[in-house]
Amino acid sequence: ELENQLVAKSKTLDELKQNLASNGSAEQTPEAQSLRIAELCEMKDSIVNQVAQLKASMESILEQWKAYDEIYAEVSLMTTRYLYCIDQCKPSEEEASLEALKKQVKTLQ
């Protein structure tokens, strides 16, 4: 059993040595690492600036949509009023009838 454990540990040790050798050749110098870190910081700052610009732009667009909604509601109300007035100006045989009054109430609701 000890021999099996020793063989397993040896295999693990060999794998670690191979990983270290392959990583060692790809390992960067401290200067290269600091340059890479500086590049990453610049990229992060650029992204932060872009997000801030996008946020400001989205807030502006949201304000414009709110204004649009308010104006749309006002125009819709005015249109309903004008349609009601036009409907009331039409001569009708049923002007005094109960059905005509019910229709007017339904239109107002």
GROMACS .gro file of N, CA and C in nm:
model
  327
    1GLU      N    1   0.082  -0.119   0.000
    1GLU     CA    2   0.000   0.000   0.000
    1GLU      C    3   0.087   0.126   0.000
    2LEU      N    4   0.194   0.122   0.079
    2LEU     CA    5   0.286   0.234   0.082
    2LEU      C    6   0.350   0.257  -0.055
    3GLU      N    7   0.379   0.146  -0.124
    3GLU     CA    8   0.438   0.158  -0.257
    3GLU      C    9   0.340   0.227  -0.353
    4ASN      N   10   0.211   0.192  -0.343
    4ASN     CA   11   0.110   0.255  -0.428
    4ASN      C   12   0.100   0.405  -0.401
    5GLN      N   13   0.104   0.441  -0.272
    5GLN     CA   14   0.099   0.582  -0.237
    5GLN      C   15   0.223   0.655  -0.288
    6LEU      N   16   0.338   0.589  -0.277
    6LEU     CA   17   0.462   0.649  -0.325
    6LEU      C   18   0.458   0.669  -0.477
    7VAL      N   19   0.403   0.574  -0.549
    7VAL     CA   20   0.390   0.586  -0.695
    7VAL      C   21   0.295   0.701  -0.729
    8ALA      N   22   0.183   0.711  -0.657
    8ALA     CA   23   0.086   0.818  -0.683
    8ALA      C   24   0.148   0.954  -0.655
    9LYS      N   25   0.223   0.964  -0.544
    9LYS     CA   26   0.289   1.090  -0.510
    9LYS      C   27   0.395   1.125  -0.614
   10SER      N   28   0.465   1.024  -0.664
   10SER     CA   29   0.567   1.049  -0.767
   10SER      C   30   0.502   1.102  -0.894
   11LYS      N   31   0.390   1.043  -0.932
   11LYS     CA   32   0.319   1.091  -1.051
   11LYS      C   33   0.274   1.236  -1.032
   12THR      N   34   0.219   1.264  -0.915
   12THR     CA   35   0.175   1.400  -0.886
   12THR      C   36   0.292   1.497  -0.890
   13LEU      N   37   0.407   1.455  -0.834
   13LEU     CA   38   0.527   1.538  -0.835
   13LEU      C   39   0.575   1.562  -0.977
   14ASP      N   40   0.574   1.458  -1.060
   14ASP     CA   41   0.614   1.474  -1.200
   14ASP      C   42   0.521   1.571  -1.274
   15GLU      N   43   0.390   1.560  -1.249
   15GLU     CA   44   0.295   1.651  -1.313
   15GLU      C   45   0.320   1.795  -1.270
   16LEU      N   46   0.347   1.815  -1.142
   16LEU     CA   47   0.376   1.950  -1.092
   16LEU      C   48   0.503   2.006  -1.155
   17LYS      N   49   0.605   1.919  -1.169
   17LYS     CA   50   0.729   1.965  -1.233
   17LYS      C   51   0.704   2.006  -1.377
   18GLN      N   52   0.624   1.927  -1.449
   18GLN     CA   53   0.593   1.960  -1.588
   18GLN      C   54   0.515   2.092  -1.597
   19ASN      N   55   0.419   2.109  -1.507
   19ASN     CA   56   0.341   2.234  -1.506
   19ASN      C   57   0.431   2.353  -1.475
   20LEU      N   58   0.523   2.336  -1.380
   20LEU     CA   59   0.615   2.443  -1.344
   20LEU      C   60   0.707   2.477  -1.461
   21ALA      N   61   0.752   2.375  -1.530
   21ALA     CA   62   0.840   2.397  -1.645
   21ALA      C   63   0.766   2.470  -1.757
   22SER      N   64   0.644   2.429  -1.784
   22SER     CA   65   0.569   2.495  -1.891
   22SER      C   66   0.530   2.637  -1.850
   23ASN      N   67   0.497   2.660  -1.724
   23ASN     CA   68   0.463   2.794  -1.677
   23ASN      C   69   0.587   2.881  -1.665
   24GLY      N   70   0.698   2.822  -1.632
   24GLY     CA   71   0.822   2.897  -1.618
   24GLY      C   72   0.867   2.958  -1.749
   25SER      N   73   0.845   2.887  -1.859
   25SER     CA   74   0.885   2.941  -1.988
   25SER      C   75   0.791   3.053  -2.032
   26ALA      N   76   0.667   3.047  -1.987
   26ALA     CA   77   0.571   3.150  -2.026
   26ALA      C   78   0.564   3.264  -1.924
   27GLU      N   79   0.638   3.250  -1.816
   27GLU     CA   80   0.632   3.350  -1.709
   27GLU      C   81   0.694   3.481  -1.758
   28GLN      N   82   0.631   3.591  -1.720
   28GLN     CA   83   0.677   3.721  -1.764
   28GLN      C   84   0.769   3.784  -1.660
   29THR      N   85   0.849   3.876  -1.708
   29THR     CA   86   0.936   3.949  -1.616
   29THR      C   87   0.851   4.047  -1.536
   30PRO      N   88   0.900   4.093  -1.422
   30PRO     CA   89   0.823   4.191  -1.342
   30PRO      C   90   0.793   4.318  -1.421
   31GLU      N   91   0.885   4.359  -1.507
   31GLU     CA   92   0.861   4.479  -1.588
   31GLU      C   93   0.745   4.457  -1.685
   32ALA      N   94   0.745   4.340  -1.747
   32ALA     CA   95   0.636   4.308  -1.841
   32ALA      C   96   0.504   4.298  -1.768
   33GLN      N   97   0.508   4.240  -1.648
   33GLN     CA   98   0.385   4.229  -1.569
   33GLN      C   99   0.334   4.367  -1.529
   34SER      N  100   0.423   4.458  -1.490
   34SER     CA  101   0.379   4.592  -1.451
   34SER      C  102   0.323   4.668  -1.570
   35LEU      N  103   0.383   4.647  -1.690
   35LEU     CA  104   0.328   4.710  -1.810
   35LEU      C  105   0.188   4.657  -1.840
   36ARG      N  106   0.173   4.526  -1.825
   36ARG     CA  107   0.042   4.464  -1.850
   36ARG      C  108  -0.061   4.516  -1.750
   37ILE      N  109  -0.020   4.533  -1.625
   37ILE     CA  110  -0.111   4.586  -1.522
   37ILE      C  111  -0.150   4.729  -1.558
   38ALA      N  112  -0.054   4.809  -1.604
   38ALA     CA  113  -0.083   4.948  -1.644
   38ALA      C  114  -0.182   4.949  -1.761
   39GLU      N  115  -0.163   4.859  -1.858
   39GLU     CA  116  -0.256   4.850  -1.972
   39GLU      C  117  -0.396   4.814  -1.924
   40LEU      N  118  -0.403   4.717  -1.833
   40LEU     CA  119  -0.534   4.676  -1.781
   40LEU      C  120  -0.601   4.790  -1.704
   41CYS      N  121  -0.523   4.866  -1.629
   41CYS     CA  122  -0.580   4.981  -1.557
   41CYS      C  123  -0.633   5.086  -1.654
   42GLU      N  124  -0.559   5.111  -1.762
   42GLU     CA  125  -0.606   5.206  -1.863
   42GLU      C  126  -0.735   5.157  -1.927
   43MET      N  127  -0.740   5.028  -1.956
   43MET     CA  128  -0.861   4.971  -2.015
   43MET      C  129  -0.979   4.984  -1.919
   44LYS      N  130  -0.955   4.959  -1.792
   44LYS     CA  131  -1.061   4.971  -1.690
   44LYS      C  132  -1.109   5.115  -1.684
   45ASP      N  133  -1.015   5.212  -1.683
   45ASP     CA  134  -1.054   5.353  -1.678
   45ASP      C  135  -1.136   5.393  -1.801
   46SER      N  136  -1.095   5.341  -1.916
   46SER     CA  137  -1.169   5.369  -2.039
   46SER      C  138  -1.312   5.315  -2.030
   47ILE      N  139  -1.325   5.195  -1.978
   47ILE     CA  140  -1.458   5.135  -1.963
   47ILE      C  141  -1.542   5.214  -1.864
   48VAL      N  142  -1.481   5.258  -1.754
   48VAL     CA  143  -1.553   5.339  -1.655
   48VAL      C  144  -1.602   5.468  -1.719
   49ASN      N  145  -1.519   5.532  -1.801
   49ASN     CA  146  -1.559   5.655  -1.870
   49ASN      C  147  -1.673   5.629  -1.968
   50GLN      N  148  -1.663   5.519  -2.042
   50GLN     CA  149  -1.769   5.485  -2.137
   50GLN      C  150  -1.901   5.458  -2.065
   51VAL      N  151  -1.895   5.391  -1.951
   51VAL     CA  152  -2.016   5.363  -1.874
   51VAL      C  153  -2.077   5.494  -1.824
   52ALA      N  154  -1.993   5.586  -1.778
   52ALA     CA  155  -2.043   5.715  -1.731
   52ALA      C  156  -2.111   5.792  -1.844
   53GLN      N  157  -2.049   5.791  -1.964
   53GLN     CA  158  -2.109   5.858  -2.079
   53GLN      C  159  -2.242   5.792  -2.117
   54LEU      N  160  -2.244   5.661  -2.114
   54LEU     CA  161  -2.366   5.588  -2.148
   54LEU      C  162  -2.476   5.618  -2.047
   55LYS      N  163  -2.440   5.626  -1.920
   55LYS     CA  164  -2.538   5.657  -1.816
   55LYS      C  165  -2.597   5.795  -1.837
   56ALA      N  166  -2.512   5.894  -1.866
   56ALA     CA  167  -2.560   6.030  -1.892
   56ALA      C  168  -2.651   6.032  -2.014
   57SER      N  169  -2.612   5.961  -2.117
   57SER     CA  170  -2.692   5.955  -2.238
   57SER      C  171  -2.828   5.890  -2.212
   58MET      N  172  -2.827   5.782  -2.135
   58MET     CA  173  -2.952   5.712  -2.104
   58MET      C  174  -3.043   5.799  -2.018
   59GLU      N  175  -2.987   5.876  -1.925
   59GLU     CA  176  -3.068   5.966  -1.844
   59GLU      C  177  -3.133   6.072  -1.931
   60SER      N  178  -3.059   6.125  -2.027
   60SER     CA  179  -3.114   6.224  -2.119
   60SER      C  180  -3.227   6.163  -2.201
   61ILE      N  181  -3.207   6.044  -2.251
   61ILE     CA  182  -3.310   5.976  -2.330
   61ILE      C  183  -3.433   5.949  -2.244
   62LEU      N  184  -3.413   5.909  -2.121
   62LEU     CA  185  -3.524   5.883  -2.031
   62LEU      C  186  -3.605   6.010  -2.007
   63GLU      N  187  -3.537   6.123  -1.988
   63GLU     CA  188  -3.607   6.250  -1.971
   63GLU      C  189  -3.689   6.285  -2.095
   64GLN      N  190  -3.631   6.259  -2.213
   64GLN     CA  191  -3.704   6.288  -2.337
   64GLN      C  192  -3.828   6.199  -2.349
   65TRP      N  193  -3.817   6.073  -2.310
   65TRP     CA  194  -3.933   5.983  -2.316
   65TRP      C  195  -4.040   6.027  -2.217
   66LYS      N  196  -4.000   6.074  -2.099
   66LYS     CA  197  -4.098   6.124  -2.002
   66LYS      C  198  -4.173   6.243  -2.060
   67ALA      N  199  -4.100   6.334  -2.123
   67ALA     CA  200  -4.163   6.451  -2.186
   67ALA      C  201  -4.258   6.405  -2.296
   68TYR      N  202  -4.215   6.308  -2.375
   68TYR     CA  203  -4.301   6.253  -2.481
   68TYR      C  204  -4.429   6.195  -2.422
   69ASP      N  205  -4.416   6.117  -2.316
   69ASP     CA  206  -4.534   6.057  -2.253
   69ASP      C  207  -4.632   6.163  -2.203
   70GLU      N  208  -4.579   6.269  -2.141
   70GLU     CA  209  -4.665   6.376  -2.092
   70GLU      C  210  -4.737   6.446  -2.207
   71ILE      N  211  -4.663   6.477  -2.312
   71ILE     CA  212  -4.723   6.545  -2.427
   71ILE      C  213  -4.824   6.454  -2.496
   72TYR      N  214  -4.791   6.325  -2.507
   72TYR     CA  215  -4.883   6.229  -2.570
   72TYR      C  216  -5.014   6.222  -2.492
   73ALA      N  217  -5.005   6.217  -2.360
   73ALA     CA  218  -5.126   6.211  -2.277
   73ALA      C  219  -5.210   6.337  -2.298
   74GLU      N  220  -5.143   6.452  -2.305
   74GLU     CA  221  -5.215   6.578  -2.325
   74GLU      C  222  -5.282   6.581  -2.462
   75VAL      N  223  -5.212   6.539  -2.565
   75VAL     CA  224  -5.269   6.537  -2.701
   75VAL      C  225  -5.384   6.437  -2.708
   76SER      N  226  -5.369   6.325  -2.643
   76SER     CA  227  -5.475   6.225  -2.643
   76SER      C  228  -5.601   6.278  -2.577
   77LEU      N  229  -5.584   6.348  -2.467
   77LEU     CA  230  -5.698   6.408  -2.398
   77LEU      C  231  -5.765   6.513  -2.485
   78MET      N  232  -5.684   6.599  -2.549
   78MET     CA  233  -5.741   6.702  -2.636
   78MET      C  234  -5.813   6.640  -2.754
   79THR      N  235  -5.757   6.533  -2.810
   79THR     CA  236  -5.821   6.465  -2.922
   79THR      C  237  -5.956   6.408  -2.880
   80THR      N  238  -5.960   6.349  -2.762
   80THR     CA  239  -6.086   6.294  -2.713
   80THR      C  240  -6.189   6.405  -2.694
   81ARG      N  241  -6.145   6.517  -2.641
   81ARG     CA  242  -6.237   6.632  -2.623
   81ARG      C  243  -6.289   6.682  -2.759
   82TYR      N  244  -6.199   6.696  -2.856
   82TYR     CA  245  -6.241   6.744  -2.988
   82TYR      C  246  -6.337   6.645  -3.054
   83LEU      N  247  -6.308   6.518  -3.042
   83LEU     CA  248  -6.399   6.418  -3.100
   83LEU      C  249  -6.536   6.424  -3.034
   84TYR      N  250  -6.536   6.445  -2.903
   84TYR     CA  251  -6.663   6.456  -2.832
   84TYR      C  252  -6.739   6.580  -2.880
   85CYS      N  253  -6.667   6.692  -2.893
   85CYS     CA  254  -6.732   6.815  -2.941
   85CYS      C  255  -6.787   6.798  -3.081
   86ILE      N  256  -6.710   6.736  -3.169
   86ILE     CA  257  -6.755   6.712  -3.306
   86ILE      C  258  -6.878   6.622  -3.305
   87ASP      N  259  -6.875   6.522  -3.220
   87ASP     CA  260  -6.988   6.430  -3.210
   87ASP      C  261  -7.113   6.503  -3.160
   88GLN      N  262  -7.093   6.598  -3.069
   88GLN     CA  263  -7.206   6.672  -3.015
   88GLN      C  264  -7.263   6.773  -3.115
   89CYS      N  265  -7.179   6.820  -3.206
   89CYS     CA  266  -7.224   6.919  -3.304
   89CYS      C  267  -7.304   6.858  -3.418
   90LYS      N  268  -7.295   6.728  -3.435
   90LYS     CA  269  -7.368   6.662  -3.543
   90LYS      C  270  -7.517   6.665  -3.513
   91PRO      N  271  -7.594   6.702  -3.611
   91PRO     CA  272  -7.739   6.695  -3.589
   91PRO      C  273  -7.782   6.549  -3.583
   92SER      N  274  -7.867   6.521  -3.490
   92SER     CA  275  -7.909   6.383  -3.473
   92SER      C  276  -8.057   6.378  -3.444
   93GLU      N  277  -8.121   6.272  -3.493
   93GLU     CA  278  -8.263   6.254  -3.467
   93GLU      C  279  -8.285   6.209  -3.323
   94GLU      N  280  -8.183   6.151  -3.264
   94GLU     CA  281  -8.197   6.093  -3.131
   94GLU      C  282  -8.147   6.187  -3.021
   95GLU      N  283  -8.136   6.314  -3.048
   95GLU     CA  284  -8.075   6.406  -2.952
   95GLU      C  285  -8.138   6.397  -2.813
   96ALA      N  286  -8.264   6.381  -2.806
   96ALA     CA  287  -8.331   6.381  -2.677
   96ALA      C  288  -8.359   6.240  -2.627
   97SER      N  289  -8.321   6.139  -2.701
   97SER     CA  290  -8.356   6.003  -2.662
   97SER      C  291  -8.265   5.951  -2.551
   98LEU      N  292  -8.314   5.855  -2.481
   98LEU     CA  293  -8.239   5.793  -2.372
   98LEU      C  294  -8.116   5.720  -2.426
   99GLU      N  295  -8.127   5.656  -2.539
   99GLU     CA  296  -8.015   5.585  -2.599
   99GLU      C  297  -7.901   5.681  -2.634
  100ALA      N  298  -7.935   5.797  -2.686
  100ALA     CA  299  -7.833   5.896  -2.720
  100ALA      C  300  -7.760   5.943  -2.595
  101LEU      N  301  -7.833   5.964  -2.487
  101LEU     CA  302  -7.769   6.006  -2.361
  101LEU      C  303  -7.679   5.896  -2.306
  102LYS      N  304  -7.724   5.772  -2.316
  102LYS     CA  305  -7.640   5.659  -2.271
  102LYS      C  306  -7.512   5.652  -2.353
  103LYS      N  307  -7.527   5.675  -2.483
  103LYS     CA  308  -7.409   5.673  -2.571
  103LYS      C  309  -7.311   5.784  -2.533
  104GLN      N  310  -7.363   5.903  -2.501
  104GLN     CA  311  -7.278   6.014  -2.460
  104GLN      C  312  -7.205   5.983  -2.330
  105VAL      N  313  -7.275   5.924  -2.235
  105VAL     CA  314  -7.214   5.887  -2.107
  105VAL      C  315  -7.104   5.785  -2.129
  106LYS      N  316  -7.134   5.686  -2.215
  106LYS     CA  317  -7.033   5.583  -2.245
  106LYS      C  318  -6.910   5.644  -2.310
  107THR      N  319  -6.932   5.739  -2.401
  107THR     CA  320  -6.820   5.806  -2.468
  107THR      C  321  -6.735   5.885  -2.367
  108LEU      N  322  -6.801   5.950  -2.273
  108LEU     CA  323  -6.728   6.028  -2.174
  108LEU      C  324  -6.647   5.938  -2.080
  109GLN      N  325  -6.699   5.820  -2.052
  109GLN     CA  326  -6.628   5.731  -1.962
  109GLN      C  327  -6.507   5.676  -2.032
   0.00000   0.00000   0.00000
